[in-house]
Amino acid sequence: MFITDIRKEFYEVVANQRVALLVASDIDALCACKILQALFHCDQIQYTLVPVTGWQDLGTAFLEHKEQFRFFVLINCGANVDLLEMLQPDDDSVFFICDTHRPVDVVNVYNDTQIKLLIKQDDDLGVPSYDDIFRDEEEEEGGDSGNESDEGSEPSGKRRRFDEGAVERRIERQRARREWEARRREILFDYEQYEYHGTSAAMVFFELAWVMTKDTKDMLWWAIIGLTDQWVHDKITNMKYVTDIATMQRHVSRHNHRNEDEENSLSIDCMRISFEYDLRLTLYQHWSMYESICNSCYTSCHFKLWTLNGQKKLQEFLADMGLPLKQVRQKFNSMDMSIKENLRDVIEESSNKYGMKDIRIQTFGVHFGFKNRFLAGDMVHAATALLESTEKDESDSDNFIKALDSLSRSNLERLHSGIDLAKKKLIAIQQTVASCICTNLILSQGPFLYCYLMEGTPDVKLFSKPMTLTLLCKYLLKAFVQSTRNKRCKLLPLIMAAPKDMEKGTVIVVGIPPESETSDKKNFFGRAFEKAAESTSSRTLHDHFDTSIIELKMEDRSKFLDALITLLS
Amino acid sequence: MFCEKAVELIRELHRISDGQLPAFNEDGLRQVLQEMEALYDQNQADVNEAKSEGRAELIPSIKVRHCCLLRDQRCVTAYLYDRLLRIRALRWEYGSVLPANVRFHMCAEENFRMTIVVLSQLQWFSQYKKSLASFMRSLGGGEGLDITQDMKPPKSLYIEVRCLKDHGEFEIDDGTVILLKKNSQHFLPRWKCEQLIRQGVLEHVVS
């Protein structure tokens, strides 16, 4: 069931209890987890934090901890499947689920005792009403058997007529039942067909902190990072992002007006969050302008930097702005102050000429100490790079802990190492995109586009991780749309496969919706993958919380694809 | 010279000034007490003689011996009192069960044929333990509070720890069991974690 008052029905319930936190592996979940941990520290609520990477992990973690804990908080996992059936908990276990995955499974919505959803009942949920999908079975049988016993006691003269009447009624009832079931199937199919994302979990927990007036600037910053993660990884629409930014802006101005005035200005070491209408160039303040322009998806796709023409256009662009190449290739912090002063406006003016209307994006930046300035996007990229780093001897939970640490202000070296890893990742993505486009690796299969990364591709190890592969997929689709002339292909979704585990011989397959300006980011590949796997009995593992990411055995690849083509055409 | 033995006892304690308890100098104490006995006997005899025969020239020597007696008494009480203070400090440092090497230095004997009643040190220690325990039990509204836990007020009751290796199950005070798996984080009472932090199983997370 949906919780209406998050303080009374969630926080005060767990206030004197011990709680298990099961947290999924994405940055929004990490930020939400940090906020909740800070609240628990305030009120001395004992908890245990366990990172989970998929459904199997979730099941194992639950089994290990179900003896000791009664209350479980699931962050960014668990809303889109029938949780009670999957985990088979005892009757007194209570699950608080704060998940951005939609659609929320109907059983989770209508269970009153064990599942509490920390989700606002927005308009975009569209949950079917109770009577459309559930029905009490007993009255049916009762009605039938009552009639039958009546029939037996009737005198024989009238028996035939009554028999016919009863039979007719039964046939009528069965027909109504079949109709109801067909309608139910249709409603459920429509409801569960598309997968998308809702409000950030970090923002939900920040609101809880705000309602209890225990919110701090750190928590506000984590909420902003959680929201930005959803935008960077293209999980929410532009409209929703702008609306949520406005919400966060209100909180930021509330915090900023609290302490600072003429006489008592804050020390330079205090944390300041500010609203920025900043450039869409990834990591540009920690890199050089040139590198950032070359490796940001937006600019790289618009200029088509994998072609010679594109490179020339970039040089023209820089010349048009009056930025000398030597300056632009330097580290951003070492650029001339005179250039840095009006940089954003100058770039915006020039990019309008080159057709890039949205080079600036609303976001937030943080500033503490003399050296430390970060944009929310920088933090997201750094933390994601740490979370999915492919160093040897590091398990998923090691990476989780590293990424979690990097979000605290006291672990700046971790953050900087994350930024370095992010730079390498972005360069790898851009090079892979360039090579895929130039060698025409993207094939149109009819209802969708398909691309397979061979084993020998450089940096292919990086792409065995789901979020990195999804990011590559999105960049590739954007680049493809820019570079192809085929009008029909521009509207197709993209499926990408990359080798995941050489020993087990599996590939990871990701599907993303088609690229468009007004895309609603709804992804139908989850159900499509399930059906295709079933029909060909391919050996697949649907372990990831996003149903559009699966693992597949290499040998079953071709028949799986064929099944998908038939399914979707 | 008179009182030298007594001063030596004091010097012995003064030499070990860092709170450790040296062995109980039974011999030294016995010698001092014997000296006191001898002085007292002599004084008694002289006082009787001075009274009965009116020999006033004995009075200075009586006075000297009396001063020596007082000095001896003062030194012996100082010695014993200082040892008691050190034993009390041991309770706060080591807890209610003393390690064997410390207990060795405490004397268990009880008899001294003297006017000063010397309680055996071990007995004193156990009585001190008992009265401290009953005091602690009376704190906190009948629930009791272990005030020997922290000498300084702690910053927080609970700390966040991260598990560095798989340690299996771990039980805390109210009976609940926690599974310590690698890379899981927990928020636990501080005193329970200290032992494991020292062993290297848990790591305190400062954020």
Short mmCIF file of N, CA and C in Angstrom, two decimals, chain A residues 226-321:
data_model
loop_
_atom_site.label_atom_id
_atom_site.label_comp_id
_atom_site.label_asym_id
_atom_site.label_seq_id
_atom_site.Cartn_x
_atom_site.Cartn_y
_atom_site.Cartn_z
N GLY A 226 21.23 12.65 -6.43
CA GLY A 226 20.33 11.58 -6.82
C GLY A 226 19.49 11.98 -8.02
N LEU A 227 18.97 13.22 -8.00
CA LEU A 227 18.16 13.70 -9.12
C LEU A 227 19.00 13.80 -10.38
N THR A 228 20.23 14.31 -10.24
CA THR A 228 21.09 14.47 -11.42
C THR A 228 21.46 13.11 -12.00
N ASP A 229 21.59 12.11 -11.14
CA ASP A 229 21.88 10.76 -11.65
C ASP A 229 20.77 10.30 -12.58
N GLN A 230 19.52 10.58 -12.20
CA GLN A 230 18.42 10.18 -13.07
C GLN A 230 18.50 10.88 -14.41
N TRP A 231 18.97 12.13 -14.39
CA TRP A 231 19.04 12.86 -15.66
C TRP A 231 20.21 12.40 -16.51
N VAL A 232 21.37 12.20 -15.86
CA VAL A 232 22.56 11.80 -16.62
C VAL A 232 22.33 10.46 -17.31
N HIS A 233 21.67 9.54 -16.61
CA HIS A 233 21.45 8.23 -17.20
C HIS A 233 20.12 8.14 -17.91
N ASP A 234 19.55 9.31 -18.21
CA ASP A 234 18.40 9.38 -19.09
C ASP A 234 17.21 8.58 -18.59
N LYS A 235 16.94 8.65 -17.31
CA LYS A 235 15.85 7.83 -16.79
C LYS A 235 14.55 8.61 -16.69
N ILE A 236 14.64 9.94 -16.67
CA ILE A 236 13.42 10.72 -16.54
C ILE A 236 13.33 11.71 -17.70
N THR A 237 12.12 12.18 -17.95
CA THR A 237 11.93 13.12 -19.04
C THR A 237 12.46 14.49 -18.66
N ASN A 238 12.67 15.31 -19.68
CA ASN A 238 13.18 16.67 -19.44
C ASN A 238 12.25 17.48 -18.57
N MET A 239 10.95 17.33 -18.82
CA MET A 239 9.96 18.07 -18.05
C MET A 239 10.08 17.74 -16.58
N LYS A 240 10.14 16.46 -16.29
CA LYS A 240 10.19 16.04 -14.89
C LYS A 240 11.46 16.55 -14.25
N TYR A 241 12.57 16.51 -15.01
CA TYR A 241 13.83 16.99 -14.46
C TYR A 241 13.71 18.46 -14.09
N VAL A 242 13.13 19.25 -15.00
CA VAL A 242 13.03 20.68 -14.73
C VAL A 242 12.13 20.95 -13.52
N THR A 243 11.02 20.18 -13.43
CA THR A 243 10.12 20.37 -12.27
C THR A 243 10.83 20.04 -10.97
N ASP A 244 11.57 18.92 -10.99
CA ASP A 244 12.26 18.54 -9.76
C ASP A 244 13.37 19.51 -9.40
N ILE A 245 14.03 20.06 -10.43
CA ILE A 245 15.06 21.06 -10.16
C ILE A 245 14.45 22.27 -9.46
N ALA A 246 13.24 22.64 -9.91
CA ALA A 246 12.59 23.78 -9.28
C ALA A 246 12.33 23.50 -7.80
N THR A 247 11.89 22.25 -7.51
CA THR A 247 11.67 21.88 -6.10
C THR A 247 12.96 22.02 -5.30
N MET A 248 14.04 21.49 -5.88
CA MET A 248 15.31 21.54 -5.17
C MET A 248 15.78 22.98 -5.01
N GLN A 249 15.49 23.80 -6.00
CA GLN A 249 15.92 25.19 -5.93
C GLN A 249 15.29 25.89 -4.75
N ARG A 250 14.03 25.55 -4.45
CA ARG A 250 13.40 26.16 -3.28
C ARG A 250 14.15 25.81 -2.01
N HIS A 251 14.54 24.54 -1.92
CA HIS A 251 15.28 24.13 -0.72
C HIS A 251 16.63 24.80 -0.65
N VAL A 252 17.28 24.94 -1.82
CA VAL A 252 18.62 25.54 -1.83
C VAL A 252 18.54 26.99 -1.37
N SER A 253 17.53 27.72 -1.86
CA SER A 253 17.47 29.12 -1.44
C SER A 253 17.10 29.22 0.03
N ARG A 254 16.31 28.27 0.52
CA ARG A 254 15.98 28.28 1.94
C ARG A 254 17.24 28.10 2.78
N HIS A 255 18.09 27.16 2.37
CA HIS A 255 19.32 26.94 3.13
C HIS A 255 20.28 28.10 3.00
N ASN A 256 20.30 28.71 1.81
CA ASN A 256 21.30 29.76 1.62
C ASN A 256 20.96 31.02 2.36
N HIS A 257 19.70 31.30 2.57
CA HIS A 257 19.37 32.55 3.25
C HIS A 257 19.45 32.43 4.74
N ARG A 258 19.73 31.25 5.20
CA ARG A 258 19.67 31.04 6.63
C ARG A 258 20.80 31.76 7.36
N ASN A 259 22.02 31.57 6.87
CA ASN A 259 23.15 32.01 7.68
C ASN A 259 23.84 33.28 7.21
N GLU A 260 23.72 33.53 5.91
CA GLU A 260 24.68 34.50 5.43
C GLU A 260 24.09 35.89 5.37
N ASP A 261 24.77 36.84 5.96
CA ASP A 261 24.40 38.24 5.71
C ASP A 261 25.68 39.05 5.84
N GLU A 262 25.56 40.33 5.78
CA GLU A 262 26.76 41.17 5.67
C GLU A 262 27.74 40.99 6.82
N GLU A 263 27.21 41.00 8.05
CA GLU A 263 28.13 40.97 9.18
C GLU A 263 28.69 39.58 9.43
N ASN A 264 27.82 38.58 9.35
CA ASN A 264 28.35 37.25 9.66
C ASN A 264 28.47 36.43 8.39
N SER A 265 29.50 36.67 7.62
CA SER A 265 29.62 35.83 6.42
C SER A 265 30.23 34.50 6.83
N LEU A 266 29.84 33.49 6.13
CA LEU A 266 30.30 32.14 6.47
C LEU A 266 31.77 31.97 6.12
N SER A 267 32.41 31.09 6.83
CA SER A 267 33.81 30.79 6.52
C SER A 267 33.89 30.12 5.15
N ILE A 268 35.05 30.24 4.54
CA ILE A 268 35.20 29.70 3.18
C ILE A 268 35.10 28.18 3.20
N ASP A 269 35.32 27.56 4.36
CA ASP A 269 35.29 26.11 4.41
C ASP A 269 33.89 25.56 4.52
N CYS A 270 32.92 26.41 4.77
CA CYS A 270 31.56 25.89 4.88
C CYS A 270 31.05 25.52 3.51
N MET A 271 30.07 24.63 3.51
CA MET A 271 29.58 24.13 2.24
C MET A 271 28.53 25.09 1.68
N ARG A 272 28.69 25.46 0.43
CA ARG A 272 27.71 26.33 -0.19
C ARG A 272 27.18 25.65 -1.44
N ILE A 273 25.86 25.60 -1.56
CA ILE A 273 25.28 25.01 -2.77
C ILE A 273 24.67 26.16 -3.56
N SER A 274 24.90 26.17 -4.86
CA SER A 274 24.35 27.28 -5.65
C SER A 274 23.72 26.75 -6.92
N PHE A 275 22.70 27.44 -7.35
CA PHE A 275 22.04 27.07 -8.59
C PHE A 275 22.90 27.57 -9.75
N GLU A 276 23.13 26.71 -10.74
CA GLU A 276 23.97 27.10 -11.87
C GLU A 276 23.24 26.80 -13.16
N TYR A 277 23.33 27.74 -14.10
CA TYR A 277 22.79 27.46 -15.42
C TYR A 277 24.03 27.18 -16.27
N ASP A 278 24.50 25.95 -16.13
CA ASP A 278 25.87 25.68 -16.56
C ASP A 278 25.90 24.87 -17.85
N LEU A 279 27.10 24.72 -18.38
CA LEU A 279 27.28 24.07 -19.67
C LEU A 279 27.07 22.58 -19.57
N ARG A 280 26.66 22.02 -20.69
CA ARG A 280 26.39 20.59 -20.70
C ARG A 280 27.64 19.81 -21.08
N LEU A 281 28.79 20.34 -20.74
CA LEU A 281 30.03 19.65 -21.08
C LEU A 281 30.47 18.85 -19.87
N THR A 282 30.56 17.53 -20.05
CA THR A 282 30.82 16.67 -18.90
C THR A 282 32.19 16.94 -18.31
N LEU A 283 32.25 17.12 -17.02
CA LEU A 283 33.50 17.24 -16.27
C LEU A 283 34.41 18.36 -16.74
N TYR A 284 33.87 19.41 -17.33
CA TYR A 284 34.77 20.37 -17.96
C TYR A 284 35.62 21.12 -16.96
N GLN A 285 35.14 21.24 -15.72
CA GLN A 285 35.97 21.98 -14.78
C GLN A 285 37.12 21.17 -14.23
N HIS A 286 37.12 19.86 -14.50
CA HIS A 286 38.22 19.03 -14.00
C HIS A 286 39.07 18.49 -15.14
N TRP A 287 38.87 19.05 -16.30
CA TRP A 287 39.51 18.55 -17.50
C TRP A 287 39.94 19.76 -18.31
N SER A 288 40.26 19.59 -19.55
CA SER A 288 40.45 20.78 -20.37
C SER A 288 39.19 20.97 -21.21
N MET A 289 38.96 22.19 -21.65
CA MET A 289 37.75 22.47 -22.42
C MET A 289 37.70 21.61 -23.67
N TYR A 290 38.84 21.47 -24.30
CA TYR A 290 38.89 20.74 -25.57
C TYR A 290 38.47 19.28 -25.37
N GLU A 291 39.08 18.66 -24.37
CA GLU A 291 38.75 17.25 -24.09
C GLU A 291 37.28 17.10 -23.75
N SER A 292 36.81 18.06 -22.96
CA SER A 292 35.43 17.95 -22.53
C SER A 292 34.48 18.06 -23.72
N ILE A 293 34.77 18.99 -24.62
CA ILE A 293 33.91 19.12 -25.79
C ILE A 293 33.97 17.87 -26.65
N CYS A 294 35.17 17.30 -26.79
CA CYS A 294 35.29 16.10 -27.63
C CYS A 294 34.59 14.91 -27.03
N ASN A 295 34.53 14.84 -25.69
CA ASN A 295 34.01 13.64 -25.08
C ASN A 295 32.63 13.78 -24.47
N SER A 296 31.98 14.91 -24.69
CA SER A 296 30.61 15.01 -24.19
C SER A 296 29.68 14.58 -25.29
N CYS A 297 28.68 13.83 -24.93
CA CYS A 297 27.78 13.29 -25.94
C CYS A 297 27.14 14.39 -26.76
N TYR A 298 26.67 15.43 -26.10
CA TYR A 298 25.88 16.45 -26.80
C TYR A 298 26.68 17.11 -27.90
N THR A 299 27.87 17.60 -27.55
CA THR A 299 28.68 18.31 -28.54
C THR A 299 29.23 17.36 -29.57
N SER A 300 29.67 16.19 -29.12
CA SER A 300 30.28 15.25 -30.05
C SER A 300 29.28 14.82 -31.12
N CYS A 301 28.02 14.61 -30.72
CA CYS A 301 27.02 14.18 -31.70
C CYS A 301 26.64 15.31 -32.63
N HIS A 302 26.53 16.52 -32.09
CA HIS A 302 26.13 17.62 -32.97
C HIS A 302 27.19 17.95 -33.98
N PHE A 303 28.46 17.94 -33.56
CA PHE A 303 29.53 18.23 -34.50
C PHE A 303 29.88 17.03 -35.37
N LYS A 304 29.47 15.86 -34.98
CA LYS A 304 29.86 14.60 -35.63
C LYS A 304 31.38 14.48 -35.63
N LEU A 305 31.93 14.44 -34.43
CA LEU A 305 33.37 14.53 -34.30
C LEU A 305 34.12 13.29 -34.77
N TRP A 306 33.39 12.25 -35.22
CA TRP A 306 34.10 11.08 -35.74
C TRP A 306 34.42 11.26 -37.22
N THR A 307 33.94 12.36 -37.80
CA THR A 307 34.28 12.62 -39.20
C THR A 307 35.28 13.75 -39.27
N LEU A 308 35.97 13.83 -40.41
CA LEU A 308 36.94 14.91 -40.59
C LEU A 308 36.24 16.25 -40.61
N ASN A 309 35.10 16.26 -41.25
CA ASN A 309 34.28 17.46 -41.33
C ASN A 309 33.94 17.99 -39.95
N GLY A 310 33.62 17.04 -39.11
CA GLY A 310 33.27 17.41 -37.76
C GLY A 310 34.41 18.07 -37.03
N GLN A 311 35.62 17.50 -37.22
CA GLN A 311 36.78 18.09 -36.56
C GLN A 311 36.99 19.53 -37.03
N LYS A 312 36.79 19.70 -38.34
CA LYS A 312 36.98 21.07 -38.87
C LYS A 312 35.98 22.02 -38.26
N LYS A 313 34.75 21.52 -38.15
CA LYS A 313 33.71 22.38 -37.59
C LYS A 313 34.05 22.78 -36.16
N LEU A 314 34.64 21.83 -35.43
CA LEU A 314 35.00 22.13 -34.05
C LEU A 314 36.04 23.23 -34.01
N GLN A 315 37.02 23.16 -34.92
CA GLN A 315 38.05 24.20 -34.94
C GLN A 315 37.42 25.54 -35.27
N GLU A 316 36.47 25.53 -36.22
CA GLU A 316 35.77 26.76 -36.56
C GLU A 316 35.05 27.32 -35.36
N PHE A 317 34.40 26.42 -34.64
CA PHE A 317 33.63 26.81 -33.47
C PHE A 317 34.51 27.50 -32.45
N LEU A 318 35.68 26.88 -32.21
CA LEU A 318 36.58 27.48 -31.23
C LEU A 318 37.10 28.82 -31.71
N ALA A 319 37.37 28.89 -33.02
CA ALA A 319 37.86 30.17 -33.55
C ALA A 319 36.76 31.22 -33.46
N ASP A 320 35.55 30.81 -33.72
CA ASP A 320 34.43 31.74 -33.68
C ASP A 320 34.28 32.37 -32.30
N MET A 321 34.60 31.58 -31.28
CA MET A 321 34.47 32.12 -29.92
C MET A 321 35.70 32.91 -29.52
#
